[in-house]
CSV table of C-alpha atoms in Angstrom, one decimal:
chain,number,residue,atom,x,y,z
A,54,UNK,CA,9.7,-38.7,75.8
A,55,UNK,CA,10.5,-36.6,72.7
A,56,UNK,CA,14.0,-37.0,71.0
A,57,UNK,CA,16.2,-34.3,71.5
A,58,UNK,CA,15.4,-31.1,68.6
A,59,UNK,CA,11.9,-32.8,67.8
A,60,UNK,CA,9.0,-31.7,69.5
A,61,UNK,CA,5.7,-33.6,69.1
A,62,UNK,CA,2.8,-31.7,67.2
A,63,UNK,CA,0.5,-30.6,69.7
A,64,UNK,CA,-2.8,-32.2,69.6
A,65,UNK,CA,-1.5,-35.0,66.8
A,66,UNK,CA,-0.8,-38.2,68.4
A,67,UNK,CA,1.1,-41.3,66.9
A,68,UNK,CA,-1.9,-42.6,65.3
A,69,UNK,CA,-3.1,-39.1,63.7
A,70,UNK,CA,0.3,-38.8,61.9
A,71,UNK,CA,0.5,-42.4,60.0
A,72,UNK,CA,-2.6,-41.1,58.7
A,73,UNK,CA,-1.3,-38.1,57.7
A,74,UNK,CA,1.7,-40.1,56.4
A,75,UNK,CA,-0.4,-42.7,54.5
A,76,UNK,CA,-2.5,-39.1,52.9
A,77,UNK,CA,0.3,-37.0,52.0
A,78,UNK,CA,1.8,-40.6,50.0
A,79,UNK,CA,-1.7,-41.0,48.3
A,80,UNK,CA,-4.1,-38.1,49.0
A,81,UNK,CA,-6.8,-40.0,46.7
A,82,UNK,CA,-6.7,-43.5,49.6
A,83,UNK,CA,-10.1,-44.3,51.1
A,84,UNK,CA,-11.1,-44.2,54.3
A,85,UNK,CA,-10.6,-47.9,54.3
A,86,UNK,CA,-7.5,-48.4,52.7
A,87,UNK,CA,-6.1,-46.1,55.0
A,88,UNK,CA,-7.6,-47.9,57.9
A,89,UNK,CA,-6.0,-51.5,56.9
A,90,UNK,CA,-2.4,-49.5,56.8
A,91,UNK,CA,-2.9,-48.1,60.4
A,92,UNK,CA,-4.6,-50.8,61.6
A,93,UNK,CA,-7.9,-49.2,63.1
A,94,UNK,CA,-11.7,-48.9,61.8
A,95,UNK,CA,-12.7,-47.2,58.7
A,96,UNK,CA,-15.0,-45.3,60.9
A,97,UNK,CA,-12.1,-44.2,63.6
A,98,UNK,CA,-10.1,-42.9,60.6
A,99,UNK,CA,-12.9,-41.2,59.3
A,100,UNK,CA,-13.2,-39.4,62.3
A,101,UNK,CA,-9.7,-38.2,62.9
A,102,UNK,CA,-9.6,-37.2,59.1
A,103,UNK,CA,-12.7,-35.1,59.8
A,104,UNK,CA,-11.3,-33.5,63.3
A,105,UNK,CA,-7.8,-32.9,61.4
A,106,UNK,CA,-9.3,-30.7,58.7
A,107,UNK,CA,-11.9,-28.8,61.3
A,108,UNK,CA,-8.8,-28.0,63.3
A,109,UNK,CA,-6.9,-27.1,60.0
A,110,UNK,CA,-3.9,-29.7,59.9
A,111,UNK,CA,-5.4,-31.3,56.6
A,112,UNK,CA,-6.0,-28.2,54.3
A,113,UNK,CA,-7.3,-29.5,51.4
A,114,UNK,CA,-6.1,-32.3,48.6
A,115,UNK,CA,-4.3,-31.7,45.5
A,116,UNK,CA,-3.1,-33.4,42.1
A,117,UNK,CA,0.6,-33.5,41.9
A,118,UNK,CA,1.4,-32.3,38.2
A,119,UNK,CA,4.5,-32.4,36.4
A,120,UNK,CA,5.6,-29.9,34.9
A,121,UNK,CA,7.8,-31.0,32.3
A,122,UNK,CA,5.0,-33.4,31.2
A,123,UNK,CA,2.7,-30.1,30.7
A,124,UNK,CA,5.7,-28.6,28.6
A,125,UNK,CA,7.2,-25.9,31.5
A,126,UNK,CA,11.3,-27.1,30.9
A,127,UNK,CA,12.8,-24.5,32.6
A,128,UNK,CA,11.9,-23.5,36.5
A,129,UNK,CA,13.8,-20.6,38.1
A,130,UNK,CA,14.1,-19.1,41.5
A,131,UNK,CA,13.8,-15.2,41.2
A,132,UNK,CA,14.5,-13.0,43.8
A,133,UNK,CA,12.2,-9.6,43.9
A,134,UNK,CA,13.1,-5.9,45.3
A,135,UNK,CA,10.2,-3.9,45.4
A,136,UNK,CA,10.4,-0.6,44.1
A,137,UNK,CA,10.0,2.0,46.4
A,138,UNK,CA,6.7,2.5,48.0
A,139,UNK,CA,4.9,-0.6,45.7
A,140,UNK,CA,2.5,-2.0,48.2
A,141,UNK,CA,3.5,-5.5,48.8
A,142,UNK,CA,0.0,-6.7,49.2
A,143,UNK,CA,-0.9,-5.3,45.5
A,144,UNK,CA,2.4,-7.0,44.5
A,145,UNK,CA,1.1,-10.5,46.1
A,146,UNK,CA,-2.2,-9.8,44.4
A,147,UNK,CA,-0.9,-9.6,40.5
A,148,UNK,CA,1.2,-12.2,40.6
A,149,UNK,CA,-2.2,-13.7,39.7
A,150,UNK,CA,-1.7,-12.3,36.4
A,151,UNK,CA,1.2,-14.4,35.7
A,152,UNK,CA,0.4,-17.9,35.3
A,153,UNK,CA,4.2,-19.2,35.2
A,154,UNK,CA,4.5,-18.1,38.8
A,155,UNK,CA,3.9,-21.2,40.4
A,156,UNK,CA,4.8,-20.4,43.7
A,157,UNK,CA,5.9,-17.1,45.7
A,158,UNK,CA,7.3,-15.9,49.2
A,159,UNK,CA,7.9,-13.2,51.0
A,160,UNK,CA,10.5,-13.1,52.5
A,161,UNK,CA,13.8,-11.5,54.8
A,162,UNK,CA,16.8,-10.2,53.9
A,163,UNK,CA,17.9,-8.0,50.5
A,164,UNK,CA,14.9,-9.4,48.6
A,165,UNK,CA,11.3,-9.0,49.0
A,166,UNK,CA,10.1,-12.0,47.9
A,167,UNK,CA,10.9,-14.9,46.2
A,168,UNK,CA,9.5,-16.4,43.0
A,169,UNK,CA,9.1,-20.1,41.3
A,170,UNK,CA,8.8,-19.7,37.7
A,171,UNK,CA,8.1,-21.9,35.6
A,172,UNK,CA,8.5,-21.5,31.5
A,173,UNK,CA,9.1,-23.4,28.4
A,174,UNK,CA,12.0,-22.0,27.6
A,175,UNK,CA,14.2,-19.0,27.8
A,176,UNK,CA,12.6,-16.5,25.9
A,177,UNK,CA,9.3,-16.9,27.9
A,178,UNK,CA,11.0,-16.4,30.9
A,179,UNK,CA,12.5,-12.7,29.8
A,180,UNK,CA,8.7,-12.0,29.0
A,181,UNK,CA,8.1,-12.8,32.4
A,182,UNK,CA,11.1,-10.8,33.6
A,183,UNK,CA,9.9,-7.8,31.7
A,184,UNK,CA,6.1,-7.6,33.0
A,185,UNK,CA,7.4,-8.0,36.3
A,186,UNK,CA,9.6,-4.9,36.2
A,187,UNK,CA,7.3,-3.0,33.9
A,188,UNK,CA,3.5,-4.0,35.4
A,189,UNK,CA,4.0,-5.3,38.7
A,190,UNK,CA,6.6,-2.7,40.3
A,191,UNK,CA,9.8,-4.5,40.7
A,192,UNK,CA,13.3,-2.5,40.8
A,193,UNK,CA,15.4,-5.5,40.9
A,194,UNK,CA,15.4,-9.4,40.0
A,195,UNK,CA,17.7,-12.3,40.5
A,196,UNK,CA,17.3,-15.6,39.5
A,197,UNK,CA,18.6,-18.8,39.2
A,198,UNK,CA,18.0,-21.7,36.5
A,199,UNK,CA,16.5,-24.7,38.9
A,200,UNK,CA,19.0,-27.6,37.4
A,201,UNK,CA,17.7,-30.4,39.5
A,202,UNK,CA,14.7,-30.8,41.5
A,203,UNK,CA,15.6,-33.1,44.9
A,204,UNK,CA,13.2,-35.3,46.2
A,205,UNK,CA,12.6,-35.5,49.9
A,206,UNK,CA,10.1,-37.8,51.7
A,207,UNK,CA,7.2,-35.2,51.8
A,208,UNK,CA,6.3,-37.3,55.5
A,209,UNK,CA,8.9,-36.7,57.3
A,210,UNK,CA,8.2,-33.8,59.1
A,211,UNK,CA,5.8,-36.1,60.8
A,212,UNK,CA,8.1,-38.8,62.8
A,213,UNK,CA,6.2,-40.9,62.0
């Protein structure tokens, strides 16, 4: 019986999701480590790993980098309007050309999208200000200095 505002993940059952849980704490755990945490066979984990990325629930595996360790202080949430008639897709496809953009959306609402950007300090961030409006077709921009990042349990999503 599902709880009330949950509903299960189709085709993920209790067992699939601890080791989901177990790969999303430590993407780098072997077959076998994972296997003594959920208590089954090396070989059974192996298998539901292999069916959860051929249906696409397990996308790939990534470092987790820190930012401030790689020198990038200062992370802000910008807001993009679209000039008129700028093709969103040829938008989406230069923010390539900006490697502080760490992270974009588009989304509803007064803005187009939404931007993480990440900078040393201020004065790299106005340089990414300004090639946005000047190369990359934007009208208007509002951002906000990220202060605080909050950590949340990246599993729980799964109910586990």
């Amino acid at each position: 019986m599902a709880i009330q505002g949950r509903r299960t993940r189709p085709g993920l059952d209790r067992l699939d999701r601890e080791i989901l849980a177990v790969l999303v704490r430590d993407g780098r755990a072997t077959y076998l480590e994972v296997a003594r945490r959920v208590r089954l066979s090396a070989n059974a984990v192996a298998d539901r790993v292999r069916r959860m990325r051929a249906d696409g629930v397990i996308r790939g595996y990534r470092a987790d980098l820190d930012r401030t360790a790689m020198g990038a202080t200062l992370c802000a949430l910008t807001d993009v309007r679209l000039r008129e008639g700028v093709d969103g897709r040829g938008f989406e496809t230069g923010l390539s050309a900006l490697p502080q953009i760490a992270a974009a959306a588009h989304t509803t609402g007064e803005y187009d999208y939404q931007l993480r950007v990440v900078c040393a300090d201020p004065p790299e961030l106005e340089s990414v200000v300004e090639r946005l409006k000047k190369d990359h077709g934007v009208r208007e921009l509002r951002s906000r200095l990220i202060l605080r990042e909050v950590e949340l349990d990246p599993t729980r999503f799964l109910h586990v």
